[in-house]
Coordinates of C-alpha atoms in Angstrom, one line a residue:
Chain G
X1 CA 54.8 -25.6 21.9
X2 CA 51.5 -27.4 22.1
X3 CA 50.4 -28.4 18.6
X4 CA 46.8 -29.3 19.3
X5 CA 45.3 -27.1 21.9
X6 CA 43.0 -24.3 20.7
X7 CA 44.6 -22.0 23.3
X8 CA 47.9 -22.3 21.5
X9 CA 46.3 -20.9 18.4
X10 CA 46.0 -24.1 16.3
X11 CA 42.7 -24.8 14.6
X12 CA 41.1 -28.2 15.3
X13 CA 39.6 -30.5 12.7
X14 CA 35.9 -29.9 13.7
X15 CA 36.5 -26.1 13.3
X16 CA 37.8 -26.7 9.8
X17 CA 34.8 -28.8 9.0
X18 CA 32.4 -26.1 10.1
X19 CA 34.3 -23.5 8.0
X20 CA 34.2 -25.8 4.9
X21 CA 30.4 -26.2 5.4
X22 CA 29.9 -22.4 5.8
X23 CA 32.1 -21.8 2.7
X24 CA 29.9 -24.2 0.8
X25 CA 26.8 -22.2 1.8
X26 CA 28.4 -18.8 1.1
X27 CA 29.3 -19.7 -2.5
X28 CA 25.8 -20.0 -4.1
X29 CA 26.6 -23.0 -6.4
X30 CA 23.4 -24.7 -5.2
X31 CA 21.2 -21.8 -6.4
X32 CA 19.6 -22.2 -9.9
X33 CA 21.6 -20.3 -12.6
X34 CA 19.6 -17.6 -14.2
X35 CA 17.2 -17.2 -11.2
X36 CA 16.7 -13.5 -10.5
X37 CA 13.7 -13.7 -8.0
X38 CA 13.8 -10.7 -5.6
X39 CA 13.1 -10.4 -1.9
X40 CA 13.3 -7.0 -0.1
X41 CA 14.9 -5.6 -3.2
X42 CA 17.8 -8.1 -3.2
X43 CA 18.1 -11.2 -5.4
X44 CA 17.2 -14.2 -3.2
X45 CA 20.6 -15.9 -3.8
X46 CA 22.2 -12.7 -2.3
X47 CA 20.2 -13.1 0.9
X48 CA 21.1 -16.8 1.1
X49 CA 24.8 -16.1 0.7
X50 CA 24.7 -13.2 3.2
X51 CA 22.9 -15.3 5.8
X52 CA 25.7 -17.9 5.6
X53 CA 28.2 -15.1 5.9
X54 CA 26.5 -13.8 9.1
X55 CA 26.7 -17.3 10.5
X56 CA 30.4 -17.3 9.7
X57 CA 30.8 -14.0 11.5
X58 CA 29.0 -15.4 14.6
X59 CA 31.1 -18.6 14.6
X60 CA 34.4 -16.7 14.1
X61 CA 33.5 -14.3 17.0
X62 CA 32.6 -17.2 19.2
X63 CA 35.9 -18.9 18.4
X64 CA 37.8 -15.8 19.2
X65 CA 36.1 -15.2 22.5
X66 CA 35.9 -18.8 23.8
X67 CA 39.6 -18.8 24.9
X68 CA 41.3 -16.0 26.8
X69 CA 45.0 -15.3 27.1
X70 CA 46.7 -16.3 30.3
X71 CA 47.0 -12.7 31.5
X72 CA 43.3 -11.9 30.9
Chain Y
X1 CA 42.0 23.8 -4.0
X2 CA 38.8 25.4 -2.9
X3 CA 38.5 27.1 -6.3
X4 CA 38.7 23.8 -8.0
X5 CA 36.1 21.8 -6.1
X6 CA 32.4 22.5 -5.6
X7 CA 32.8 22.5 -1.8
X8 CA 32.2 25.8 0.0
X9 CA 34.3 27.5 2.7
X10 CA 32.5 25.8 5.5
X11 CA 33.3 22.4 4.1
X12 CA 36.9 23.3 3.7
X13 CA 37.1 24.6 7.2
X14 CA 35.8 21.3 8.4
X15 CA 38.3 19.3 6.3
X16 CA 41.1 21.6 7.5
X17 CA 40.1 21.1 11.1
X18 CA 40.0 17.4 10.6
X19 CA 43.4 17.2 8.9
X20 CA 44.9 19.6 11.5
X21 CA 43.7 17.2 14.2
X22 CA 45.7 14.4 12.6
X23 CA 48.8 16.6 12.6
X24 CA 48.2 17.5 16.2
X25 CA 47.9 13.9 17.1
X26 CA 51.2 13.2 15.3
X27 CA 52.8 15.9 17.5
X28 CA 51.2 14.5 20.7
X29 CA 52.4 11.0 19.7
X30 CA 55.9 12.3 19.4
X31 CA 55.7 13.9 22.8
X32 CA 54.3 10.6 24.3
X33 CA 57.2 8.5 23.1
X34 CA 59.0 6.6 25.9
X35 CA 62.3 5.9 24.3
X36 CA 64.1 6.4 21.0
X37 CA 63.8 2.8 19.8
X38 CA 62.3 0.8 16.9
X39 CA 59.9 -0.9 19.3
X40 CA 58.5 2.3 20.6
X41 CA 58.3 4.0 17.2
X42 CA 57.0 1.1 15.1
X43 CA 54.9 -0.8 17.8
X44 CA 54.0 2.0 20.2
X45 CA 55.6 0.1 23.1
X46 CA 53.2 -3.0 22.6
X47 CA 50.6 -1.4 24.8
X48 CA 47.3 -1.3 22.8
X49 CA 44.2 -2.3 24.6
X50 CA 40.9 -3.4 23.0
X51 CA 39.5 0.0 22.0
X52 CA 42.6 1.4 20.2
X53 CA 43.5 -2.0 18.8
X54 CA 40.1 -2.7 17.3
X55 CA 39.8 0.8 15.8
X56 CA 43.3 0.7 14.4
X57 CA 42.7 -2.7 12.9
X58 CA 39.3 -1.6 11.5
X59 CA 40.6 1.7 10.0
X60 CA 43.6 0.0 8.5
X61 CA 41.8 -3.0 7.0
X62 CA 39.0 -0.9 5.4
X63 CA 40.7 1.2 2.8
X64 CA 40.2 3.4 -0.2
X65 CA 39.5 0.2 -2.1
X66 CA 36.6 -0.6 0.2
X67 CA 35.0 2.7 -0.6
X68 CA 35.9 3.2 -4.3
X69 CA 37.2 -0.1 -5.6
X70 CA 34.2 -2.1 -4.3
X71 CA 31.7 0.5 -5.4
X72 CA 33.3 0.7 -8.8
X73 CA 33.5 -3.1 -9.3
X74 CA 29.8 -3.5 -8.1
X75 CA 29.0 -0.8 -10.7
X76 CA 30.7 -2.9 -13.4
X77 CA 29.6 -6.4 -12.4
X78 CA 26.4 -5.9 -10.4
X79 CA 25.2 -8.3 -7.6
X80 CA 27.8 -11.0 -8.4
X81 CA 30.4 -8.7 -6.9
X82 CA 28.9 -9.6 -3.5
X83 CA 32.1 -11.5 -3.1
X84 CA 33.7 -8.3 -1.8
X85 CA 31.8 -8.7 1.5
X86 CA 32.9 -12.3 1.8
X87 CA 36.6 -11.8 1.3
X88 CA 36.8 -9.1 3.9
X89 CA 35.6 -11.6 6.5
X90 CA 37.9 -14.3 5.1
X91 CA 40.8 -12.1 6.3
X92 CA 39.6 -12.3 9.9
X93 CA 39.1 -16.1 9.6
X94 CA 42.7 -16.6 8.4
X95 CA 44.1 -14.3 11.1
X96 CA 43.1 -17.1 13.6
X97 CA 45.4 -19.5 11.9
X98 CA 48.5 -17.9 13.4
X99 CA 47.7 -14.6 15.2
X100 CA 47.0 -16.0 18.7
X101 CA 50.3 -17.9 18.7
X102 CA 52.4 -15.2 17.1
X103 CA 51.4 -12.4 19.4
X104 CA 52.9 -13.9 22.6
X105 CA 55.9 -15.1 20.7
X106 CA 56.5 -11.6 19.3
X107 CA 56.4 -10.1 22.8
X108 CA 58.7 -12.7 24.2
X109 CA 61.3 -12.6 21.4
X110 CA 61.1 -8.8 20.6
X111 CA 59.8 -9.0 17.0
X112 CA 59.3 -5.6 15.4
X113 CA 58.7 -6.5 11.7
X114 CA 56.8 -9.6 10.3
X115 CA 60.1 -10.8 8.9
X116 CA 61.6 -10.9 12.4
X117 CA 59.5 -14.1 13.0
X118 CA 60.8 -15.7 9.7
X119 CA 64.4 -14.8 10.6
X120 CA 64.0 -16.2 14.1
X121 CA 62.1 -19.3 13.0
X122 CA 64.2 -20.4 10.0
X123 CA 67.6 -18.8 10.7
X124 CA 68.0 -17.9 7.0
X125 CA 69.2 -14.6 5.8
X126 CA 68.2 -15.4 2.2
X127 CA 64.7 -16.4 3.2
X128 CA 64.2 -13.4 5.4
X129 CA 65.5 -11.0 2.8
X130 CA 63.3 -12.4 0.0
X131 CA 60.3 -12.3 2.3
X132 CA 61.1 -8.6 3.1
X133 CA 61.3 -7.8 -0.6
X134 CA 58.0 -9.5 -1.3
X135 CA 56.3 -7.7 1.5
X136 CA 57.8 -4.3 0.6
X137 CA 56.8 -4.7 -3.1
X138 CA 53.3 -5.9 -2.3
X139 CA 52.8 -3.1 0.2
X140 CA 54.2 -0.4 -2.1
X141 CA 51.6 -1.6 -4.6
X142 CA 49.0 -1.1 -1.9
X143 CA 50.2 2.3 -0.9
X144 CA 50.2 3.4 -4.5
X145 CA 46.6 2.3 -4.9
X146 CA 45.7 4.3 -1.8
X147 CA 47.4 7.4 -3.2
X148 CA 45.7 7.0 -6.5
X149 CA 42.4 6.7 -4.7
X150 CA 43.1 9.9 -2.8
X151 CA 43.4 11.6 -6.2
X152 CA 40.3 10.0 -7.6
X153 CA 38.3 11.0 -4.5
X154 CA 38.8 14.6 -5.4
X155 CA 38.7 14.0 -9.2
X156 CA 35.2 12.6 -9.0
X157 CA 33.9 15.6 -7.2
X158 CA 35.7 18.2 -9.3
X159 CA 34.0 17.7 -12.6
X160 CA 35.8 19.5 -15.5
X161 CA 38.8 20.4 -13.3
X162 CA 39.3 16.8 -12.3
X163 CA 42.9 16.4 -13.5
X164 CA 44.2 19.3 -11.4
X165 CA 42.2 18.1 -8.4
X166 CA 43.7 14.6 -8.7
X167 CA 47.3 16.0 -8.5
X168 CA 46.4 18.3 -5.6
X169 CA 44.7 15.4 -3.8
X170 CA 47.6 13.0 -4.1
X171 CA 50.3 15.5 -3.1
X172 CA 48.4 17.3 -0.3
X173 CA 47.1 14.2 1.5
X174 CA 50.4 12.3 1.2
X175 CA 52.2 15.3 2.7
X176 CA 49.9 15.4 5.8
X177 CA 50.1 11.7 6.2
X178 CA 53.9 11.5 6.1
X179 CA 54.2 14.4 8.5
X180 CA 52.1 12.9 11.3
X181 CA 53.4 9.4 10.6
X182 CA 57.0 10.3 10.9
X183 CA 56.4 12.5 14.0
X184 CA 54.7 10.0 16.2
X185 CA 55.2 6.6 14.6
X186 CA 52.6 3.8 15.2
X187 CA 51.4 5.6 18.4
X188 CA 50.3 8.7 16.4
X189 CA 49.0 6.5 13.5
X190 CA 46.9 4.4 15.9
X191 CA 45.5 7.5 17.6
X192 CA 44.6 9.0 14.3
X193 CA 43.1 5.6 13.4
X194 CA 40.8 5.9 16.4
X195 CA 39.4 9.2 15.0
X196 CA 39.4 7.8 11.5
X197 CA 37.8 4.5 12.5
X198 CA 34.9 6.4 14.3
X199 CA 34.5 8.8 11.3
X200 CA 34.6 5.9 8.9
X201 CA 32.0 3.9 10.9
X202 CA 29.6 6.9 11.1
X203 CA 30.3 7.7 7.5
X204 CA 29.2 4.3 6.3
X205 CA 26.0 4.5 8.3
X206 CA 25.2 8.0 7.1
X207 CA 26.0 6.8 3.5
X208 CA 23.3 4.1 3.8
X209 CA 20.7 6.5 5.2
X210 CA 21.6 9.0 2.5
X211 CA 21.0 6.5 -0.3
X212 CA 17.7 5.5 1.1
X213 CA 16.7 9.2 1.6
X214 CA 17.8 10.3 -1.8
X215 CA 17.0 7.4 -4.1
X216 CA 14.4 5.4 -2.2
X217 CA 14.5 1.7 -1.2
X218 CA 17.0 -0.7 -2.8
X219 CA 14.1 -2.5 -4.5
X220 CA 13.5 0.6 -6.7
X221 CA 17.2 0.6 -7.8
X222 CA 17.0 -3.2 -8.5
X223 CA 13.9 -2.6 -10.6
X224 CA 15.8 0.0 -12.7
X225 CA 18.7 -2.4 -13.2
X226 CA 16.3 -5.3 -14.1
X227 CA 14.5 -3.1 -16.7
X228 CA 17.5 -1.2 -18.3
X229 CA 20.5 -3.4 -18.0
X230 CA 21.8 -6.9 -18.6
X231 CA 19.9 -9.4 -16.4
X232 CA 23.3 -11.1 -15.5
X233 CA 23.9 -8.2 -13.1
X234 CA 21.0 -9.6 -10.9
X235 CA 21.5 -13.3 -11.4
X236 CA 23.6 -15.8 -9.4
X237 CA 27.2 -15.8 -10.7
X238 CA 27.8 -18.2 -13.5
X239 CA 29.9 -21.3 -13.0
X240 CA 33.3 -19.7 -14.0
X241 CA 32.5 -16.8 -11.7
X242 CA 31.8 -19.1 -8.8
X243 CA 35.4 -20.3 -9.2
X244 CA 36.4 -16.7 -9.0
X245 CA 34.5 -16.4 -5.7
X246 CA 36.4 -19.2 -4.2
X247 CA 39.7 -17.8 -5.6
X248 CA 39.0 -14.3 -4.1
X249 CA 38.1 -15.8 -0.7
X250 CA 41.3 -17.8 -0.5
X251 CA 43.6 -15.2 -2.1
X252 CA 42.4 -12.1 -0.2
X253 CA 41.7 -14.1 3.0
X254 CA 45.2 -15.5 3.1
X255 CA 47.0 -12.5 1.6
X256 CA 45.1 -9.9 3.7
X257 CA 45.8 -11.8 6.9
X258 CA 49.5 -11.5 6.0
X259 CA 49.5 -7.7 5.5
X260 CA 52.6 -6.6 7.3
X261 CA 50.7 -3.7 9.0
X262 CA 48.1 -6.1 10.3
X263 CA 50.9 -8.4 11.7
X264 CA 52.5 -5.4 13.4
X265 CA 49.2 -4.5 15.0
X266 CA 49.1 -8.1 16.4
X267 CA 52.6 -7.4 17.9
X268 CA 51.4 -4.1 19.4
X269 CA 48.5 -5.7 21.3
X270 CA 48.7 -5.6 25.1
X271 CA 47.7 -9.3 25.3
X272 CA 46.3 -12.2 23.3
X273 CA 42.9 -11.6 25.0
X274 CA 42.7 -8.0 23.7
X275 CA 43.6 -9.3 20.2
X276 CA 40.8 -12.0 20.4
X277 CA 38.3 -9.4 21.5
X278 CA 39.3 -7.1 18.6
X279 CA 39.1 -9.9 16.0
X280 CA 35.7 -10.9 17.4
X281 CA 34.4 -7.4 16.6
X282 CA 36.2 -7.3 13.3
X283 CA 34.2 -10.4 12.3
X284 CA 31.0 -8.2 12.0
X285 CA 32.6 -5.2 10.3
X286 CA 32.0 -6.3 6.7
X287 CA 28.3 -5.9 7.3
X288 CA 28.6 -2.2 8.3
X289 CA 31.3 -1.2 5.8
X290 CA 31.9 -3.2 2.6
X291 CA 28.3 -4.3 2.4
X292 CA 27.2 -0.6 2.4
X293 CA 29.8 0.2 -0.3
X294 CA 28.4 -2.7 -2.3
X295 CA 24.8 -1.3 -1.9
X296 CA 26.0 2.2 -3.0
X297 CA 27.5 0.5 -6.1
X298 CA 24.0 -1.0 -6.9
X299 CA 22.4 2.5 -6.5
X300 CA 25.1 4.0 -8.8
X301 CA 24.5 1.3 -11.3
X302 CA 20.8 2.2 -11.4
X303 CA 21.0 6.0 -11.2
X304 CA 24.5 7.0 -12.7
X305 CA 24.7 5.3 -16.0
X306 CA 27.6 5.6 -18.5
X307 CA 30.8 5.2 -16.5
X308 CA 33.2 3.0 -18.3
X309 CA 36.6 1.4 -17.5
X310 CA 38.7 3.1 -14.9
X311 CA 36.0 5.9 -14.7
X312 CA 33.7 3.3 -13.0
X313 CA 35.9 3.6 -9.9
X314 CA 34.4 7.1 -9.6
X315 CA 30.9 5.7 -9.2
X316 CA 30.9 6.6 -5.5
X317 CA 32.1 10.2 -6.0
X318 CA 29.6 10.6 -8.9
X319 CA 26.6 9.5 -6.8
X320 CA 27.7 11.8 -4.0
X321 CA 27.9 14.7 -6.4
X322 CA 24.2 14.2 -7.3
X323 CA 23.3 14.1 -3.6
X324 CA 25.4 17.1 -2.9
X325 CA 23.6 19.2 -5.5
X326 CA 20.1 18.4 -4.2
X327 CA 19.9 20.2 -0.8
X328 CA 22.0 21.8 1.9
X329 CA 21.3 18.8 4.1
X330 CA 22.6 16.5 1.4
X331 CA 25.6 18.8 1.0
X332 CA 26.4 18.6 4.7
X333 CA 26.2 14.9 4.8
X334 CA 28.4 14.5 1.7
X335 CA 31.0 16.6 3.6
X336 CA 30.8 14.1 6.5
X337 CA 31.1 11.1 4.1
X338 CA 34.0 12.7 2.2
X339 CA 35.8 13.0 5.6
X340 CA 35.1 9.3 6.1
X341 CA 36.6 8.6 2.7
X342 CA 39.7 10.6 3.6
X343 CA 39.8 8.6 6.9
X344 CA 39.6 5.3 5.0
X345 CA 42.4 6.3 2.6
X346 CA 44.8 7.9 5.1
X347 CA 44.4 5.4 7.8
X348 CA 45.4 2.6 5.4
X349 CA 48.1 4.5 3.6
X350 CA 49.8 5.7 6.8
X351 CA 50.0 2.2 8.1
X352 CA 51.4 0.8 4.9
X353 CA 54.0 3.6 4.8
X354 CA 55.1 2.8 8.4
X355 CA 55.3 -0.9 7.7
X356 CA 57.4 -0.4 4.5
X357 CA 59.7 1.9 6.4
X358 CA 60.1 -0.5 9.3
X359 CA 60.9 -3.5 7.0
X360 CA 63.3 -1.6 4.8
X361 CA 65.2 -0.3 7.8
X362 CA 65.1 -3.4 10.1
X363 CA 65.2 -6.2 7.6
X364 CA 67.3 -4.7 4.7
X365 CA 69.3 -1.7 5.9
X366 CA 70.2 -3.0 9.4
X367 CA 71.0 -6.5 8.1
X368 CA 72.9 -5.8 4.9
X369 CA 74.2 -2.3 5.1
X370 CA 74.6 -1.2 8.8
X371 CA 74.6 -4.2 11.1
X372 CA 76.0 -2.3 14.0
X373 CA 73.6 0.7 13.8
X374 CA 72.0 1.9 17.0
X375 CA 68.2 1.9 17.5
X376 CA 68.2 5.7 17.5
X377 CA 70.0 5.8 14.1
X378 CA 67.7 3.2 12.6
X379 CA 64.6 5.1 13.8
X380 CA 65.9 8.3 12.2
X381 CA 66.7 6.5 9.0
X382 CA 63.2 4.9 9.1
X383 CA 61.6 8.4 9.1
X384 CA 63.8 9.5 6.1
X385 CA 62.8 6.2 4.4
X386 CA 59.1 7.1 4.9
X387 CA 59.6 10.5 3.1
X388 CA 61.4 8.8 0.2
X389 CA 58.9 6.1 -0.3
X390 CA 55.9 8.4 -0.1
X391 CA 57.6 10.9 -2.4
X392 CA 58.4 8.3 -5.1
X393 CA 55.0 6.7 -4.9
X394 CA 53.2 10.1 -5.1
X395 CA 55.1 10.8 -8.3
X396 CA 54.1 7.4 -9.6
X397 CA 50.5 7.9 -8.7
X398 CA 50.4 11.1 -10.7
X399 CA 52.1 9.5 -13.7
X400 CA 49.9 6.4 -13.7
X401 CA 46.6 8.1 -13.0
X402 CA 44.8 6.8 -16.1
X403 CA 46.5 3.4 -16.2
X404 CA 45.1 0.8 -13.9
X405 CA 41.7 0.0 -12.3
X406 CA 41.9 -0.3 -8.5
X407 CA 40.9 -4.0 -8.5
X408 CA 43.7 -4.8 -10.9
X409 CA 46.2 -3.4 -8.4
X410 CA 44.6 -5.3 -5.6
X411 CA 45.0 -8.6 -7.3
X412 CA 48.7 -8.4 -8.0
X413 CA 49.5 -7.5 -4.4
X414 CA 47.8 -10.6 -3.0
X415 CA 49.4 -12.9 -5.7
X416 CA 52.7 -12.0 -4.0
X417 CA 51.7 -11.8 -0.4
X418 CA 50.1 -15.3 -0.3
X419 CA 53.5 -16.8 -1.1
X420 CA 54.6 -16.0 2.5
X421 CA 51.8 -18.1 3.9
X422 CA 53.7 -21.4 4.3
X423 CA 56.5 -19.7 6.3
X424 CA 53.9 -18.0 8.6
X425 CA 50.8 -20.2 8.8
X426 CA 52.6 -23.5 8.7
X427 CA 55.9 -22.5 10.1
X428 CA 54.4 -21.4 13.4
X429 CA 52.6 -24.7 14.0
X430 CA 54.8 -27.3 12.5
X431 CA 58.4 -27.4 13.7
X432 CA 59.2 -30.0 11.1
X433 CA 59.0 -27.4 8.4
X434 CA 62.6 -26.9 7.1
X435 CA 64.3 -23.7 5.8
X436 CA 65.5 -25.0 2.5
X437 CA 62.2 -26.3 1.2
X438 CA 60.4 -23.1 2.4
X439 CA 62.9 -21.0 0.4
X440 CA 62.6 -23.2 -2.7
X441 CA 58.8 -23.1 -2.4
X442 CA 58.8 -19.3 -2.0
X443 CA 61.0 -18.8 -5.1
X444 CA 58.9 -21.4 -7.1
X445 CA 55.6 -19.8 -6.0
X446 CA 56.7 -16.3 -6.9
X447 CA 58.0 -17.4 -10.3
X448 CA 54.8 -19.1 -11.2
X449 CA 52.6 -16.3 -9.9
X450 CA 54.5 -13.6 -11.8
X451 CA 54.8 -15.7 -15.0
X452 CA 51.1 -16.4 -15.0
X453 CA 50.2 -12.8 -14.1
X454 CA 52.4 -11.1 -16.7
X455 CA 53.2 -13.8 -19.3
X456 CA 51.7 -13.8 -22.8
X457 CA 49.5 -16.9 -22.4
X458 CA 46.2 -17.5 -24.2
X459 CA 44.6 -19.5 -21.4
X460 CA 44.8 -16.4 -19.1
X461 CA 41.4 -14.6 -19.1
X462 CA 41.0 -11.4 -17.2
X463 CA 44.2 -12.1 -15.2
X464 CA 43.0 -15.5 -14.0
X465 CA 43.6 -19.1 -15.1
X466 CA 40.3 -21.0 -15.2
X467 CA 38.8 -18.5 -12.7
X468 CA 41.6 -18.8 -10.2
X469 CA 44.3 -16.1 -9.5
X470 CA 47.9 -16.8 -10.5
X471 CA 49.0 -16.5 -6.9
X472 CA 46.9 -19.5 -5.8
X473 CA 48.7 -21.7 -8.4
X474 CA 52.0 -20.4 -7.1
X475 CA 50.9 -21.1 -3.6
X476 CA 50.0 -24.8 -4.3
X477 CA 53.4 -25.4 -5.8
X478 CA 55.0 -23.4 -3.0
X479 CA 53.2 -25.4 -0.3
X480 CA 54.0 -28.7 -2.0
X481 CA 57.8 -27.8 -2.1
X482 CA 57.8 -26.8 1.5
X483 CA 55.8 -29.8 2.9
X484 CA 57.2 -32.6 0.7
X485 CA 60.7 -31.2 0.8
X486 CA 60.6 -31.1 4.6
X487 CA 59.2 -34.6 4.8
X488 CA 61.9 -35.8 2.4
X489 CA 64.7 -34.2 4.4
X490 CA 63.2 -35.7 7.6
X491 CA 63.0 -39.2 6.0
X492 CA 66.7 -38.9 5.1
X493 CA 67.4 -37.8 8.7
X494 CA 68.9 -34.5 7.6
X495 CA 68.5 -32.0 10.3
X496 CA 67.9 -28.3 9.5
X497 CA 70.0 -25.5 10.9
X498 CA 69.5 -25.4 14.7
X499 CA 68.4 -22.3 16.3
X500 CA 67.1 -21.1 19.6
X501 CA 63.5 -20.9 18.4
X502 CA 63.4 -24.6 17.5
X503 CA 65.3 -25.6 20.5
X504 CA 62.9 -23.9 22.9
X505 CA 59.8 -25.1 21.0
X506 CA 61.0 -28.7 21.5
X507 CA 61.4 -28.4 25.2

């Protein structure tokens, strides 16, 4: 089995790096504690975290679709 | 039951038609079987294309917990429970670690249960049996949670007659599920998942529209919370809770990716390409399902005060009851949403039931009690096993109805499931991973997880150690044993037990 090819299902280092970056954005440690400012009815930290999550969804979908199985 | 609940005859006719359709699909699934084999019964002949595969993955992953557990936890905690949306996506992210390599392997080597891979990869009866037991116990916990939610779904709408409705809900829905599940196996369950997935998807969208129509914009609900409740429900999670966020993402992400029923859906895909397309769609589903359940929890927090403890899991049902009493339009939509709730519960519970039955029969019964049994005999025993498992868990769901909050049940299941991760996620990529260290790691990981989860330790707060779930501490030790043990054996030039899997992978 090929251990490095993305087509074999292994995840490469740059993909891991992107996921770590997105994880750091999803968890709102960077947002001031006690801040409850609202935007569109949601606390702003919620919108920041959801935006990062949406980027994660797009990146994941792109990763899934960039390679196709041999019979497809 | 119609005397107990405040639904009229029209609504019950709708539910009856819906539930009858599931039974009909079970019967059609039975007629469509191609052979009397485990592969046909438990994997539907490995022929699922994108449409069925995506909807069966969706309906199975989004469960009663998505609807009631998330709404209830959001009701208790407020906006910091946004983590529920994140951890559902984490499952899809962790699928990628092994799914695209496992699917073709399963097809080539004829795997039926998740443990078939472990048995093939590591050639160890002890490791395979322990992995089966872990998966069966974790999944039984999950099935129990679904059955309890079925009861609570009816309990919340029943008002004073809630206790009787709970018992009827658990028994009636479990009976229907076990009938269609044992009639047609995975084929019937996946077909019912297609209907349930569509109903669930529409139900979530209707639910969002209904909240906006009934209670106004979310900004109004947030204002009510800001004025009447603890401001911590609006603020960014505090530092200990941020640790919990990371813990939930890792625990549910890894554990959820290793759900036996999800792995068996990977096996049943027609090709890797279909699996990739399905996962790409799944990556966006948290936004149209669990995020909506979270928003409903915020509305309930604002407009349905006073639910405490396990009763908070009825936040969704309570808010629906308010909508239902307002107008006929609201009533009709609640009927549709209630169907979606049933869909979420039954589509997850039936898949868990089928997976438990397949693992018990193929990994325990056929290995330890009847090694020479025919496929036909095993399939027949699998059906009996489904009845027994569902019967026992239904009884337990009735006995335990006031005992445990749904999120509590969820946590324990994942603490166990993540311990299988080294064998699957590392074992499929690294051929240097040895059997002995993986077995030792699994035992160490389980011991630590269970000790921390149930031991009388002062440093455990709310079932977590410094904000992290016990299962993750177990997983760190488990992984260390597996990796360093394998490297140590390799350094001493001790070869593991040879098998065809390793031999072929080295070619």
